[in-house]
Amino acid sequence: MKEKRKINPALIIAPVVAMVCMLTVYFLKGIYPFGEKNISYYDMSQSMVPLYYHTYDVLHGTKSLLFDWYSGAGGNMADTMGNFVLSPFNLFFLVVKREQILQSMSLFLLLKVAVAAFSMAFYSVKKYKKVTGSWHVMAGIAYASC
């Protein structure tokens, strides 16, 4: 009979705590979904969000994967494909309306933070088997906070 594997609680606790921390900040600052503000400042609003609009358009078949005629005088997107357009996180944009991309950046960041916390906790659990669970949780939260 096969032995049933137990899920290490750190793999659940780390992303949940990271998400609760982010949601607390969103709540205190009135950031969407708890208010009208968004997290788009400086480079995020000038370069990253337009790339996510391009990604949305690529996923919905309205723009080219390799070139964007609507950014400045046109821009080659080949250098950003690996970081933005072809990231599996961008499947998020299949369930968001185009006009809500700017507001949904807080939820998108929340998703990425949770996955980062889970990934580091998972790595820590697998790599450092003799370390107790609380350290795995702290490693996940610390990595997600970077």
Backbone as JSON, one array per atom type, in Angstrom:
{
  "sequence": "MKEKRKINPALIIAPVVAMVCMLTVYFLKGIYPFGEKNISYYDMSQSMVPLYYHTYDVLHGTKSLLFDWYSGAGGNMADTMGNFVLSPFNLFFLVVKREQILQSMSLFLLLKVAVAAFSMAFYSVKKYKKVTGSWHVMAGIAYASC",
  "N": [[0.83, -1.18, 0.0], [0.48, 2.23, -0.82], [2.19, 4.92, 0.69], [0.67, 7.74, 2.09], [1.29, 11.04, 1.25], [2.05, 13.86, 3.23], [1.06, 17.23, 3.23], [3.19, 19.89, 3.71], [2.56, 22.28, 6.17], [3.73, 24.81, 5.92], [3.73, 25.4, 3.24], [1.23, 26.29, 2.72], [0.73, 28.22, 4.64], [2.71, 30.27, 4.25], [2.12, 31.58, 1.65], [-0.47, 32.48, 2.28], [-0.12, 34.19, 4.5], [1.53, 36.13, 3.31], [-0.26, 37.13, 1.4], [-2.26, 38.15, 3.1], [-0.83, 40.18, 4.37], [-0.35, 41.88, 2.16], [-3.01, 42.48, 1.43], [-3.82, 43.82, 3.71], [-2.29, 46.16, 3.58], [-3.37, 47.17, 1.19], [-5.99, 47.63, 2.09], [-5.6, 49.54, 4.15], [-4.52, 51.67, 2.71], [-6.47, 52.21, 0.85], [-6.51, 50.98, -1.63], [-7.48, 49.42, -4.67], [-8.91, 46.24, -4.28], [-10.26, 47.62, -2.26], [-10.73, 50.27, -2.44], [-10.53, 53.24, -4.48], [-7.99, 53.83, -5.41], [-4.95, 52.85, -7.18], [-2.1, 50.64, -7.63], [-0.27, 51.55, -9.36], [2.55, 53.22, -9.98], [5.15, 55.4, -11.04], [7.57, 53.67, -12.82], [5.92, 51.46, -13.19], [3.48, 52.43, -14.17], [4.35, 53.73, -16.45], [5.82, 51.94, -18.06], [5.39, 49.16, -17.48], [2.55, 48.62, -17.19], [1.54, 49.46, -19.78], [2.77, 47.39, -21.23], [1.38, 45.22, -20.26], [-1.15, 45.82, -21.25], [-0.56, 45.47, -23.94], [0.02, 42.73, -23.85], [-2.48, 41.74, -23.12], [-3.89, 42.38, -25.46], [-2.51, 40.78, -27.3], [-3.13, 38.21, -26.32], [-5.84, 38.21, -26.83], [-5.92, 38.33, -29.51], [-5.72, 40.72, -31.04], [-3.43, 42.19, -31.51], [-0.02, 42.15, -32.7], [2.39, 39.69, -31.77], [5.1, 40.26, -31.89], [5.54, 42.97, -32.55], [4.62, 46.29, -31.72], [2.61, 48.7, -32.83], [1.48, 50.8, -31.55], [2.82, 51.89, -29.41], [4.6, 54.6, -28.7], [6.38, 55.44, -31.55], [6.1, 52.99, -32.57], [7.15, 49.78, -31.62], [9.55, 47.21, -31.07], [8.73, 44.12, -29.8], [10.09, 41.88, -29.16], [12.15, 41.75, -27.27], [10.82, 41.88, -24.86], [9.21, 39.7, -24.72], [9.83, 37.31, -23.28], [9.78, 38.17, -20.62], [7.3, 39.43, -20.21], [5.06, 39.05, -22.17], [4.99, 36.24, -22.72], [4.8, 35.06, -20.24], [3.5, 32.73, -17.89], [1.86, 33.83, -15.95], [0.38, 35.72, -17.23], [-1.93, 34.63, -18.14], [-3.84, 35.46, -16.49], [-4.91, 37.73, -17.65], [-6.81, 36.81, -19.33], [-9.15, 36.67, -17.97], [-9.81, 39.17, -17.17], [-11.27, 42.3, -17.88], [-10.34, 44.55, -20.52], [-10.47, 47.3, -19.96], [-10.2, 47.26, -17.24], [-7.63, 46.66, -16.52], [-5.66, 48.36, -15.35], [-6.74, 48.82, -12.75], [-6.77, 46.19, -11.86], [-4.16, 45.54, -11.39], [-3.35, 45.43, -8.74], [-4.48, 43.04, -7.85], [-3.18, 41.31, -9.56], [-0.52, 41.61, -8.75], [-0.83, 40.63, -6.17], [-1.36, 37.94, -6.7], [1.13, 37.19, -7.84], [2.84, 37.62, -5.65], [1.87, 35.74, -3.82], [2.46, 33.35, -5.17], [5.24, 33.58, -5.27], [5.87, 33.43, -2.52], [4.94, 30.86, -1.96], [6.6, 29.37, -3.69], [9.21, 29.82, -2.65], [8.91, 28.79, -0.07], [8.38, 26.15, -0.73], [10.78, 25.42, -2.0], [12.51, 25.76, 0.2], [11.51, 23.84, 2.0], [12.05, 21.49, 0.57], [14.84, 21.61, 0.18], [16.05, 22.1, 2.69], [15.6, 19.98, 4.84], [15.88, 19.43, 7.57], [15.24, 21.7, 8.92], [12.92, 23.58, 10.9], [9.34, 24.15, 10.48], [8.5, 26.86, 10.84], [10.61, 28.42, 9.97], [10.61, 27.9, 7.25], [8.25, 29.13, 6.52], [8.86, 31.8, 7.16], [10.97, 32.2, 5.36], [9.61, 32.02, 2.93], [7.84, 34.23, 3.13], [9.67, 36.34, 3.39], [11.03, 36.19, 0.94], [8.93, 36.71, -0.84], [8.44, 39.3, -0.15], [10.44, 40.79, -1.22]],
  "CA": [[0.0, 0.0, 0.0], [1.26, 3.45, -0.94], [2.16, 5.85, 1.81], [0.07, 9.02, 1.74], [2.17, 12.17, 1.54], [1.45, 14.98, 3.95], [1.44, 18.55, 2.74], [3.81, 20.7, 4.75], [1.74, 23.47, 6.4], [4.44, 26.02, 5.49], [3.38, 25.67, 1.84], [-0.05, 26.99, 2.71], [0.81, 29.39, 5.53], [3.54, 31.34, 3.68], [1.39, 32.44, 0.7], [-1.63, 33.11, 2.92], [0.37, 35.32, 5.3], [1.98, 37.15, 2.36], [-1.46, 37.75, 0.83], [-2.91, 38.93, 4.15], [-0.03, 41.41, 4.52], [-0.64, 42.76, 1.01], [-4.39, 42.94, 1.52], [-3.87, 44.8, 4.79], [-1.78, 47.42, 3.02], [-4.39, 47.65, 0.25], [-7.11, 48.14, 2.86], [-5.21, 50.76, 4.86], [-4.24, 52.74, 1.74], [-7.61, 52.4, -0.04], [-6.15, 50.48, -2.96], [-8.42, 48.45, -5.23], [-10.37, 46.25, -4.3], [-10.8, 48.28, -1.08], [-10.85, 51.7, -2.69], [-10.38, 53.67, -5.88], [-6.58, 53.99, -5.78], [-4.29, 51.67, -7.72], [-0.7, 50.55, -7.23], [0.56, 51.92, -10.51], [3.35, 54.42, -9.8], [6.44, 55.53, -11.7], [7.82, 52.76, -13.94], [4.82, 50.54, -13.42], [2.48, 53.07, -15.03], [4.96, 54.19, -17.69], [6.31, 50.89, -18.93], [4.85, 47.82, -17.24], [1.12, 48.53, -17.5], [1.36, 49.39, -21.23], [3.14, 46.06, -21.71], [0.28, 44.32, -19.93], [-2.18, 46.09, -22.25], [-0.13, 44.77, -25.15], [-0.15, 41.31, -23.59], [-3.92, 41.49, -23.2], [-4.27, 42.42, -26.86], [-1.94, 39.59, -27.94], [-3.91, 37.06, -25.89], [-7.16, 38.28, -27.43], [-5.77, 38.28, -30.97], [-5.87, 42.0, -31.73], [-2.12, 42.79, -31.8], [1.07, 41.25, -33.04], [3.24, 39.25, -30.67], [6.47, 40.75, -32.03], [5.69, 44.4, -32.79], [3.5, 47.09, -31.25], [2.57, 49.96, -33.57], [0.79, 51.81, -30.75], [3.71, 52.4, -28.37], [5.49, 55.59, -29.31], [6.3, 55.36, -33.01], [6.18, 51.57, -32.87], [8.21, 49.17, -30.82], [9.81, 45.79, -31.19], [8.35, 43.48, -28.55], [10.85, 40.64, -29.01], [12.95, 41.76, -26.04], [9.96, 41.76, -23.68], [8.36, 38.51, -24.8], [10.11, 36.36, -22.21], [9.43, 38.72, -19.31], [5.92, 39.87, -20.08], [4.03, 38.48, -23.03], [4.93, 34.78, -22.65], [4.77, 34.59, -18.85], [2.25, 32.04, -17.57], [1.01, 34.7, -15.13], [-0.44, 36.56, -18.08], [-3.24, 34.02, -18.34], [-4.7, 36.31, -15.67], [-5.55, 38.72, -18.5], [-7.92, 36.21, -20.04], [-10.35, 36.79, -17.15], [-9.96, 40.58, -16.8], [-11.64, 43.17, -19.0], [-9.24, 45.44, -20.89], [-10.58, 48.58, -19.26], [-9.93, 47.07, -15.81], [-6.26, 46.21, -16.31], [-4.98, 49.24, -14.4], [-7.24, 48.54, -11.41], [-6.49, 44.81, -11.49], [-2.74, 45.34, -11.1], [-3.19, 45.05, -7.33], [-4.77, 41.61, -7.75], [-2.11, 40.63, -10.3], [0.63, 41.61, -7.85], [-1.18, 39.73, -5.08], [-1.14, 36.59, -7.24], [2.57, 36.95, -7.97], [3.42, 37.56, -4.3], [1.48, 34.45, -3.25], [3.24, 32.31, -5.85], [6.63, 33.72, -4.82], [5.95, 32.9, -1.16], [4.8, 29.4, -2.07], [7.78, 28.8, -4.34], [10.34, 29.83, -1.73], [8.62, 27.84, 1.01], [8.54, 24.83, -1.32], [12.23, 25.21, -2.14], [13.09, 25.63, 1.53], [11.09, 22.54, 2.54], [12.75, 20.43, -0.16], [16.29, 21.75, 0.31], [16.48, 22.08, 4.09], [14.66, 19.07, 5.48], [16.04, 19.41, 9.03], [14.81, 22.99, 9.46], [11.52, 23.55, 11.32], [8.36, 24.79, 9.6], [8.39, 28.32, 10.94], [11.66, 29.02, 9.13], [10.15, 27.8, 5.85], [7.24, 30.18, 6.36], [9.56, 33.09, 7.14], [11.72, 32.3, 4.1], [8.63, 32.33, 1.88], [7.36, 35.61, 3.29], [10.79, 37.24, 3.11], [11.26, 36.19, -0.51], [7.79, 37.39, -1.49], [8.49, 40.73, 0.2], [11.56, 41.46, -1.9]],
  "C": [[0.88, 1.25, 0.0], [1.09, 4.33, 0.29], [1.61, 7.19, 1.35], [1.01, 10.15, 2.16], [1.4, 13.27, 2.25], [1.96, 16.28, 3.34], [2.02, 19.34, 3.91], [2.98, 21.97, 4.93], [2.4, 24.77, 5.97], [4.07, 26.39, 4.06], [2.05, 26.38, 1.7], [0.05, 28.29, 3.51], [1.58, 30.54, 4.9], [2.77, 32.18, 2.66], [0.18, 33.14, 1.34], [-1.2, 34.32, 3.73], [0.84, 36.46, 4.39], [0.78, 37.89, 1.75], [-2.18, 38.62, 1.87], [-2.16, 40.24, 4.39], [-0.32, 42.39, 3.39], [-2.05, 43.32, 1.1], [-4.58, 43.96, 2.64], [-3.38, 46.16, 4.32], [-2.8, 48.01, 2.04], [-5.56, 48.28, 1.01], [-6.78, 49.48, 3.52], [-5.0, 51.94, 3.91], [-5.4, 53.01, 0.78], [-7.33, 51.99, -1.48], [-7.15, 49.43, -3.4], [-8.02, 47.04, -4.79], [-11.03, 46.94, -3.1], [-10.96, 49.78, -1.26], [-10.64, 51.99, -4.17], [-8.94, 53.8, -6.34], [-6.06, 52.71, -6.42], [-2.81, 51.72, -7.36], [0.26, 50.99, -8.32], [1.25, 53.27, -10.29], [4.63, 54.3, -10.61], [6.57, 54.55, -12.86], [6.66, 51.82, -14.22], [3.79, 51.16, -14.36], [3.05, 53.48, -16.38], [5.4, 53.07, -18.62], [5.63, 49.54, -18.72], [3.38, 47.69, -17.62], [0.88, 48.58, -19.01], [1.77, 48.03, -21.82], [2.05, 45.04, -21.37], [-0.92, 44.58, -20.84], [-1.83, 45.39, -23.56], [-0.33, 43.26, -25.0], [-1.62, 40.93, -23.69], [-4.35, 41.41, -24.67], [-3.72, 41.22, -27.64], [-2.78, 38.36, -27.59], [-5.3, 37.03, -26.5], [-7.11, 38.44, -28.95], [-5.9, 39.59, -31.7], [-4.55, 42.69, -32.04], [-1.11, 41.71, -32.1], [1.89, 40.9, -31.81], [4.59, 39.96, -30.7], [6.62, 42.26, -32.19], [4.43, 45.13, -32.33], [3.55, 48.45, -31.94], [2.03, 51.1, -32.73], [1.62, 52.36, -29.6], [4.71, 53.34, -29.01], [5.29, 55.59, -30.82], [6.36, 53.91, -33.47], [7.34, 50.98, -32.1], [8.31, 47.68, -31.03], [9.55, 45.14, -29.84], [9.16, 42.21, -28.29], [11.65, 40.6, -27.7], [12.1, 41.61, -24.79], [9.1, 40.5, -23.68], [8.58, 37.57, -23.62], [9.67, 36.86, -20.85], [7.95, 39.04, -19.15], [4.96, 39.01, -20.88], [3.9, 36.97, -22.85], [4.95, 34.23, -21.23], [3.45, 33.86, -18.58], [1.33, 32.86, -16.67], [0.05, 35.51, -15.98], [-1.75, 35.9, -18.49], [-4.3, 34.74, -17.51], [-5.5, 37.27, -16.56], [-6.62, 38.12, -19.4], [-9.23, 36.36, -19.26], [-10.62, 38.23, -16.7], [-10.36, 41.36, -18.05], [-10.51, 44.15, -19.26], [-9.28, 46.76, -20.13], [-10.34, 48.48, -17.75], [-8.49, 46.63, -15.52], [-5.54, 47.06, -15.26], [-5.43, 48.96, -12.96], [-6.85, 47.14, -10.94], [-5.01, 44.53, -11.22], [-2.51, 44.95, -9.65], [-3.48, 43.56, -7.15], [-3.7, 40.78, -8.45], [-0.86, 40.53, -9.43], [0.38, 40.67, -6.67], [-0.96, 38.27, -5.49], [0.35, 36.26, -7.32], [3.26, 36.83, -6.62], [3.1, 36.21, -3.66], [2.28, 33.31, -3.87], [4.71, 32.38, -5.44], [6.81, 33.15, -3.42], [5.85, 31.38, -1.17], [6.06, 28.77, -2.64], [8.98, 28.75, -3.41], [10.12, 28.87, -0.58], [8.8, 26.41, 0.49], [10.02, 24.48, -1.47], [12.87, 24.95, -0.78], [12.75, 24.28, 2.16], [11.87, 21.41, 1.88], [14.26, 20.45, 0.09], [16.77, 21.55, 1.74], [15.49, 21.27, 4.93], [14.73, 19.08, 7.0], [15.57, 20.7, 9.7], [13.32, 22.91, 9.81], [10.63, 24.39, 10.41], [8.3, 26.29, 9.65], [9.45, 29.02, 10.1], [11.29, 28.95, 7.65], [9.12, 28.89, 5.55], [7.92, 31.54, 6.26], [10.36, 33.27, 5.86], [10.77, 32.65, 2.96], [8.14, 33.76, 1.93], [8.46, 36.61, 2.94], [11.06, 37.33, 1.6], [10.15, 36.93, -1.25], [7.82, 38.89, -1.24], [9.58, 41.49, -0.54], [11.11, 42.29, -3.07]]
}
